[in-house]
Amino acid sequence: MSHKIIKNIGIVTFYPPMRTEFELFGVETFEKNGFNVFFIDISKILTPNLKYDPPVVNDKIVIKINKIRELYDILNQNNLIIVSAVYYTYKTLWLYRLYKKFNVPYIVFDISYHPSRTFESSQKSLQERIKRLNFRNLIIRLVNSNTFNQFLIKKADFALVPNYFSNILDPTIGKNTKILYTHHSDYDKYLANLDKKVSPENIIVFLDEYLPYHPDFQVMKSKPPVTPMNYYTSISRFFDKLEQKTMLQVVIAAHPRSARKNLFGDRKVIYNNTLELVRKSRLVVAHSSTALNFVALYKKPVIFMTTDEIIKTDHNNIIMNMAKCFNKIPINIDDETSIDMSDICSIDLEAYNNYLNNHVKIPGTPEINSWEMFIDCLNENHYI
């Protein structure tokens, strides 16, 4: 079967792209293989009131879209494939309708897969399920159903699937979609750093999630699970206790979207270097960050923590589920109970390995970058 030859890679994002997105979407890998790569930022359409303006990395390859019609000329290119980093929902149905209108080939992948999703459906009570059966959610279910959307959208040409639990892509996957089982993007970073030597340091790394201010809460129009004053007071007090107990220094692996300064007092805050920080640490502290993938890869002891505020929210379930993956129980850092170092420093290797196999890398997949796998797939299917 013949296909149009792909020369351009257009990456559609719902956030202004940052340095982490350049790595996540394999920009360097595509460019090394002769592709012209550019980002299509539709955040102004999806979230026009978003108060979030990250530092520009390379605005020469970022096209900011303000109106839907501005996409027409881009999608009408003959040698283009779209990497759709915007999930299919009732709010983005228009975008997937455009993919169909212009018959543009596109690829989907689970950009924000989180292991806690695998627990969600089993934990919802009958009462909770009934509560969700309102008109809006019935419309959402209808839009997501294959019976309905097979007439509305063109199914994806390719799907990069990081594990067997990922199902958020299902509405866009059809019988002709080429499914490529790869691994989590964090494993790509792990592979890229295999030959790099790192010396251990006497540090504890906190995997920051920017919980009080994360822009996702604006996008989803939901309330953060913590208030800034209470949250930063609690974790600062806990870090003081932890440093006294361990004689180690707490270093902050900053969330890539964090923009506010001086949130952690005098503690060192480091951006865009989470893998190396975890790798050389003695201990990791976290809520439910996907960067826990590095904890599993490098077999680091970990403390899961919650607070009095978080416990009252759904976010606590996410933390509980992540801790369960590592056979741990979260600590409520607002509880004055002393820290049990013997439990903290223990590692359940079976749990760590199960986590890797279930959520980070499907056993048997090639030990190469995910986007290299995709380029090989394009070649095998005569797109290049």
Coordinates of C-alpha atoms in Angstrom, one line a residue:
M1 CA 0.0 0.0 0.0
S2 CA 1.4 3.4 -1.0
H3 CA 1.4 6.4 1.3
K4 CA 2.4 10.0 0.9
I5 CA 6.1 10.6 1.8
I6 CA 6.4 12.2 5.2
K7 CA 8.9 15.1 5.5
N8 CA 7.2 17.3 8.1
I9 CA 6.4 16.4 11.7
G10 CA 3.7 18.7 13.3
I11 CA 3.4 18.3 17.1
V12 CA 0.0 19.6 18.3
T13 CA 0.1 20.6 22.0
F14 CA -2.4 22.1 24.4
Y15 CA 0.4 23.9 26.4
P16 CA 3.1 26.3 25.1
P17 CA 6.0 23.9 24.6
M18 CA 8.9 24.0 27.0
R19 CA 12.3 22.4 27.0
T20 CA 10.9 19.2 28.4
E21 CA 8.5 18.9 25.5
F22 CA 11.4 19.1 23.0
E23 CA 12.8 16.0 24.7
L24 CA 9.5 14.3 25.2
F25 CA 8.5 14.6 21.5
G26 CA 11.9 13.5 20.1
V27 CA 12.6 16.8 18.3
E28 CA 16.4 16.1 18.1
T29 CA 15.8 12.5 17.0
F30 CA 13.4 13.6 14.2
E31 CA 15.8 16.3 13.0
K32 CA 18.8 13.9 13.0
N33 CA 16.7 11.7 10.7
G34 CA 16.1 14.6 8.2
F35 CA 12.6 15.6 9.3
N36 CA 11.4 19.2 9.6
V37 CA 9.8 19.5 13.0
F38 CA 7.5 22.2 14.4
F39 CA 5.1 22.6 17.3
I40 CA 1.5 23.7 16.8
D41 CA 0.4 25.4 20.0
I42 CA -3.4 25.5 20.3
S43 CA -3.5 26.5 24.0
K44 CA -5.1 29.9 23.1
I45 CA -8.1 28.0 21.6
L46 CA -8.5 25.4 24.3
T47 CA -7.6 27.5 27.4
P48 CA -7.8 31.2 26.3
N49 CA -7.7 32.3 30.0
L50 CA -4.8 30.2 31.0
K51 CA -2.4 32.4 33.1
Y52 CA 0.7 30.5 32.2
D53 CA 3.6 31.8 30.0
P54 CA 6.7 29.5 30.2
P55 CA 10.1 30.6 29.0
V56 CA 10.5 30.3 25.2
V57 CA 12.9 27.5 24.2
N58 CA 13.0 27.9 20.4
D59 CA 10.1 30.0 19.1
K60 CA 11.3 29.6 15.5
I61 CA 9.7 26.1 15.4
V62 CA 6.5 27.0 17.5
I63 CA 3.4 28.1 15.6
K64 CA 0.9 29.7 17.9
I65 CA -2.7 29.2 16.8
N66 CA -5.3 31.8 17.8
K67 CA -8.2 30.7 15.6
I68 CA -9.2 27.3 14.2
R69 CA -9.0 28.4 10.6
E70 CA -5.3 29.1 11.1
L71 CA -4.8 25.3 11.2
Y72 CA -6.2 24.8 7.7
D73 CA -3.1 25.7 5.6
I74 CA -0.9 23.7 8.0
L75 CA -3.0 20.5 7.9
N76 CA -3.4 20.8 4.1
Q77 CA 0.3 20.0 3.5
N78 CA 0.9 16.9 1.5
N79 CA 4.0 15.6 3.3
L80 CA 2.8 16.1 6.9
I81 CA 2.2 13.8 9.8
I82 CA 0.7 15.1 13.0
V83 CA 1.8 14.0 16.5
S84 CA -1.3 14.6 18.4
A85 CA -0.4 15.4 22.0
V86 CA -4.0 16.6 22.6
Y87 CA -6.3 13.8 23.9
Y88 CA -9.5 13.1 22.1
T89 CA -12.4 14.4 24.2
Y90 CA -15.7 16.1 23.6
K91 CA -13.8 19.4 23.9
T92 CA -11.3 18.5 21.3
L93 CA -13.6 16.7 18.9
W94 CA -13.3 19.7 16.5
L95 CA -9.5 19.0 16.2
Y96 CA -10.0 15.3 15.3
R97 CA -12.7 16.4 12.8
L98 CA -10.1 18.5 11.1
Y99 CA -7.7 15.6 10.9
K100 CA -10.5 13.8 9.0
K101 CA -11.4 16.9 6.9
F102 CA -7.8 17.2 5.6
N103 CA -7.2 13.4 5.7
V104 CA -3.9 14.1 7.5
P105 CA -2.1 11.0 8.9
Y106 CA -1.6 11.3 12.7
I107 CA -0.1 9.5 15.6
V108 CA -1.4 9.3 19.2
F109 CA 0.4 8.4 22.3
D110 CA -0.3 8.4 26.0
I111 CA 1.6 11.6 26.9
S112 CA 0.6 11.6 30.6
Y113 CA 0.0 8.0 31.5
H114 CA -0.1 7.6 35.3
P115 CA 0.0 4.2 37.1
S116 CA -2.7 5.3 39.5
R117 CA -5.2 5.1 36.6
T118 CA -5.1 1.3 36.8
F119 CA -6.8 1.5 40.3
E120 CA -9.4 4.1 39.5
S121 CA -12.3 2.1 38.1
S122 CA -12.2 -0.6 40.7
Q123 CA -12.3 2.0 43.5
K124 CA -15.4 3.9 42.4
S125 CA -18.4 3.0 44.4
L126 CA -21.9 2.4 42.9
Q127 CA -23.0 5.7 44.4
E128 CA -20.1 7.6 42.8
R129 CA -20.9 6.0 39.4
I130 CA -24.6 7.1 39.7
K131 CA -23.5 10.6 40.6
R132 CA -21.5 10.8 37.4
L133 CA -24.5 9.9 35.2
N134 CA -25.5 13.5 34.5
F135 CA -26.2 14.9 31.0
R136 CA -22.7 16.2 30.4
N137 CA -21.1 12.9 31.2
L138 CA -23.5 11.0 29.1
I139 CA -22.5 13.3 26.2
I140 CA -18.8 12.6 27.0
R141 CA -19.4 8.9 27.0
L142 CA -21.3 9.1 23.7
V143 CA -18.5 11.1 22.0
N144 CA -15.9 8.6 23.3
S145 CA -17.8 5.5 22.2
N146 CA -16.5 3.8 19.0
T147 CA -20.1 3.4 17.8
F148 CA -20.5 7.1 17.7
N149 CA -17.0 8.5 16.8
Q150 CA -16.3 6.1 14.0
F151 CA -18.5 8.3 11.8
L152 CA -17.1 11.6 13.1
I153 CA -13.3 11.1 13.1
K154 CA -10.6 9.5 11.2
K155 CA -8.9 6.9 13.4
A156 CA -5.2 7.3 14.1
D157 CA -2.7 5.9 11.7
F158 CA -0.3 5.1 14.5
A159 CA -0.5 4.7 18.3
L160 CA 2.5 4.6 20.5
V161 CA 1.5 2.6 23.6
P162 CA 3.8 2.5 26.6
N163 CA 2.2 -0.4 28.4
Y164 CA -0.8 -2.8 28.4
F165 CA -2.7 -0.6 30.9
S166 CA -2.9 2.5 28.8
N167 CA -6.5 2.8 27.5
I168 CA -7.0 6.6 27.1
L169 CA -6.1 6.3 23.4
D170 CA -8.9 3.7 22.8
P171 CA -11.4 6.1 21.2
T172 CA -8.8 7.1 18.5
I173 CA -7.6 3.5 17.7
G174 CA -9.3 1.7 14.9
K175 CA -8.9 -1.6 13.1
N176 CA -6.3 -0.1 10.7
T177 CA -4.3 1.7 13.4
K178 CA -0.7 0.5 13.6
I179 CA -0.1 -0.1 17.3
L180 CA 3.5 0.2 18.4
Y181 CA 4.4 -1.0 21.9
T182 CA 7.2 1.2 23.1
H183 CA 8.0 2.4 26.6
H184 CA 7.6 5.5 28.8
S185 CA 9.5 8.6 27.7
D186 CA 11.4 8.4 31.0
Y187 CA 12.9 5.2 29.8
D188 CA 14.2 7.0 26.7
K189 CA 16.0 9.4 29.1
Y190 CA 17.3 6.4 31.0
L191 CA 18.7 4.8 27.8
A192 CA 20.4 8.1 26.9
N193 CA 22.2 8.3 30.2
L194 CA 23.3 4.6 30.5
D195 CA 27.0 5.4 29.7
K196 CA 27.1 8.5 31.9
K197 CA 28.9 8.0 35.2
V198 CA 27.4 9.7 38.2
S199 CA 28.8 9.6 41.7
P200 CA 26.4 9.2 44.7
E201 CA 25.9 12.3 46.9
N202 CA 24.6 12.8 50.4
I203 CA 21.3 14.2 49.2
I204 CA 17.6 13.6 49.5
V205 CA 15.6 14.5 46.4
F206 CA 12.1 15.8 46.5
L207 CA 10.1 15.3 43.3
D208 CA 8.2 18.6 43.2
E209 CA 4.7 18.6 41.6
Y210 CA 4.0 22.3 42.0
L211 CA 0.8 21.2 43.7
P212 CA -0.6 24.6 44.8
Y213 CA -0.1 26.3 41.4
H214 CA 0.1 23.7 38.7
P215 CA -1.5 25.1 35.5
D216 CA -3.4 21.8 35.0
F217 CA -5.8 22.9 37.7
Q218 CA -6.7 26.0 35.6
V219 CA -7.1 23.9 32.5
M220 CA -9.4 21.5 34.3
K221 CA -11.2 24.3 36.2
S222 CA -10.6 22.4 39.5
K223 CA -9.3 23.4 42.9
P224 CA -5.7 22.5 43.9
P225 CA -5.6 19.9 46.7
V226 CA -3.5 22.2 48.9
T227 CA -3.2 25.9 49.8
P228 CA 0.2 27.5 49.3
M229 CA 0.8 28.7 52.9
N230 CA -0.2 25.4 54.6
Y231 CA 1.6 23.2 52.0
Y232 CA 5.0 24.9 51.9
T233 CA 5.0 25.3 55.7
S234 CA 4.3 21.6 56.2
I235 CA 6.9 20.3 53.8
S236 CA 9.5 22.7 55.0
R237 CA 9.0 21.5 58.6
F238 CA 9.1 17.9 57.4
F239 CA 12.3 18.4 55.4
D240 CA 13.9 20.0 58.5
K241 CA 13.1 16.9 60.6
L242 CA 14.2 14.6 57.8
E243 CA 17.6 16.4 57.4
Q244 CA 18.1 16.2 61.2
K245 CA 17.3 12.5 61.2
T246 CA 19.4 11.5 58.2
M247 CA 22.2 14.1 58.2
L248 CA 21.4 14.5 54.5
Q249 CA 20.5 17.6 52.5
V250 CA 17.1 17.9 50.8
V251 CA 17.4 19.1 47.2
I252 CA 14.3 20.1 45.1
A253 CA 13.9 18.5 41.7
A254 CA 11.7 21.4 40.4
H255 CA 8.5 20.6 38.4
P256 CA 9.3 21.8 34.9
R257 CA 6.2 24.1 34.8
S258 CA 6.9 25.8 38.2
A259 CA 7.4 29.5 37.7
R260 CA 7.4 30.9 41.2
K261 CA 10.6 31.5 43.1
N262 CA 11.6 31.0 46.8
L263 CA 8.9 28.4 47.6
F264 CA 11.4 26.2 49.5
G265 CA 13.3 28.7 51.5
D266 CA 17.1 28.4 51.2
R267 CA 17.0 24.8 49.8
K268 CA 18.6 24.2 46.5
V269 CA 16.1 24.0 43.6
I270 CA 17.3 22.4 40.4
Y271 CA 15.4 22.4 37.0
N272 CA 15.4 19.9 34.2
N273 CA 17.8 17.4 35.8
T274 CA 15.5 15.0 37.7
L275 CA 17.0 11.8 36.4
E276 CA 20.5 12.7 37.5
L277 CA 19.3 14.0 40.9
V278 CA 17.5 10.7 41.6
R279 CA 20.3 8.7 40.3
K280 CA 22.9 10.2 42.7
S281 CA 20.5 10.5 45.7
R282 CA 20.4 8.4 48.8
L283 CA 16.7 8.8 49.3
V284 CA 13.7 10.2 47.4
V285 CA 10.6 12.0 48.7
A286 CA 7.5 12.2 46.6
H287 CA 3.7 12.5 46.3
S288 CA 2.8 10.7 43.1
S289 CA 5.1 12.2 40.4
T290 CA 5.7 10.1 37.3
A291 CA 9.4 10.8 37.9
L292 CA 9.0 7.9 40.4
N293 CA 9.9 5.9 37.3
F294 CA 13.5 6.9 38.0
V295 CA 13.2 5.6 41.5
A296 CA 12.2 2.2 40.2
L297 CA 14.9 2.2 37.5
Y298 CA 17.7 3.2 39.9
K299 CA 16.3 1.2 42.9
K300 CA 16.2 4.1 45.3
P301 CA 14.4 4.1 48.7
V302 CA 11.4 6.4 48.7
I303 CA 9.1 8.2 51.1
F304 CA 5.5 8.9 49.9
M305 CA 4.0 11.8 51.7
T306 CA 0.6 13.4 52.1
T307 CA -0.8 16.2 54.3
D308 CA -3.9 17.0 56.3
E309 CA -5.2 19.0 53.4
I310 CA -4.5 16.4 50.7
I311 CA -6.1 13.6 52.7
K312 CA -9.5 15.4 52.3
T313 CA -9.2 15.3 48.4
D314 CA -9.2 12.8 45.6
H315 CA -5.5 13.5 45.1
N316 CA -4.8 11.4 48.2
N317 CA -6.1 8.3 46.3
I318 CA -3.5 8.9 43.6
I319 CA -0.7 9.1 46.2
M320 CA -2.1 5.9 47.9
N321 CA -2.1 4.1 44.6
M322 CA 1.4 5.1 43.7
A323 CA 2.7 4.1 47.1
K324 CA 0.9 0.7 46.7
C325 CA 2.9 0.1 43.5
F326 CA 6.1 0.3 45.6
N327 CA 4.6 -1.6 48.5
K328 CA 4.7 1.6 50.7
I329 CA 2.3 3.5 52.9
P330 CA 2.3 7.3 52.6
I331 CA 3.3 9.4 55.6
N332 CA 1.1 12.2 56.7
I333 CA 3.8 14.9 57.3
D334 CA 1.4 16.9 59.5
D335 CA 1.3 14.0 61.9
E336 CA 3.9 14.4 64.6
T337 CA 4.7 10.7 64.6
S338 CA 8.5 10.1 64.5
I339 CA 10.1 9.0 61.2
D340 CA 10.9 5.2 61.1
M341 CA 14.1 5.1 59.1
S342 CA 14.2 1.3 59.0
D343 CA 11.0 1.2 57.0
I344 CA 11.9 4.2 54.9
C345 CA 15.2 2.7 53.7
S346 CA 13.7 -0.6 52.7
I347 CA 13.2 -1.5 49.1
D348 CA 10.8 -4.2 47.8
L349 CA 12.7 -5.3 44.7
E350 CA 9.8 -7.4 43.5
A351 CA 7.4 -4.5 43.7
Y352 CA 10.0 -2.2 41.9
N353 CA 10.4 -4.7 39.1
N354 CA 6.7 -5.2 38.7
Y355 CA 6.3 -1.5 38.5
L356 CA 8.9 -1.3 35.7
N357 CA 7.3 -4.1 33.8
N358 CA 3.7 -2.8 34.2
H359 CA 4.2 0.9 33.8
V360 CA 7.6 1.9 32.4
K361 CA 8.7 -0.7 29.8
I362 CA 7.0 -3.7 28.3
P363 CA 9.4 -6.6 28.5
G364 CA 11.0 -7.5 25.2
T365 CA 10.6 -4.2 23.5
P366 CA 13.8 -2.9 21.8
E367 CA 16.3 -1.0 23.9
I368 CA 16.1 2.1 21.7
N369 CA 14.5 5.5 21.8
S370 CA 10.7 5.4 21.3
W371 CA 10.8 7.8 18.4
E372 CA 13.5 5.8 16.7
M373 CA 11.1 2.9 16.9
F374 CA 8.4 5.1 15.3
I375 CA 10.7 6.2 12.5
D376 CA 11.6 2.6 11.8
C377 CA 7.8 1.9 11.7
L378 CA 7.3 4.8 9.2
N379 CA 10.0 3.3 7.0
E380 CA 8.6 -0.3 7.2
N381 CA 5.1 1.1 6.2
H382 CA 6.6 3.1 3.3
Y383 CA 5.9 6.6 4.6
I384 CA 9.6 7.6 4.2

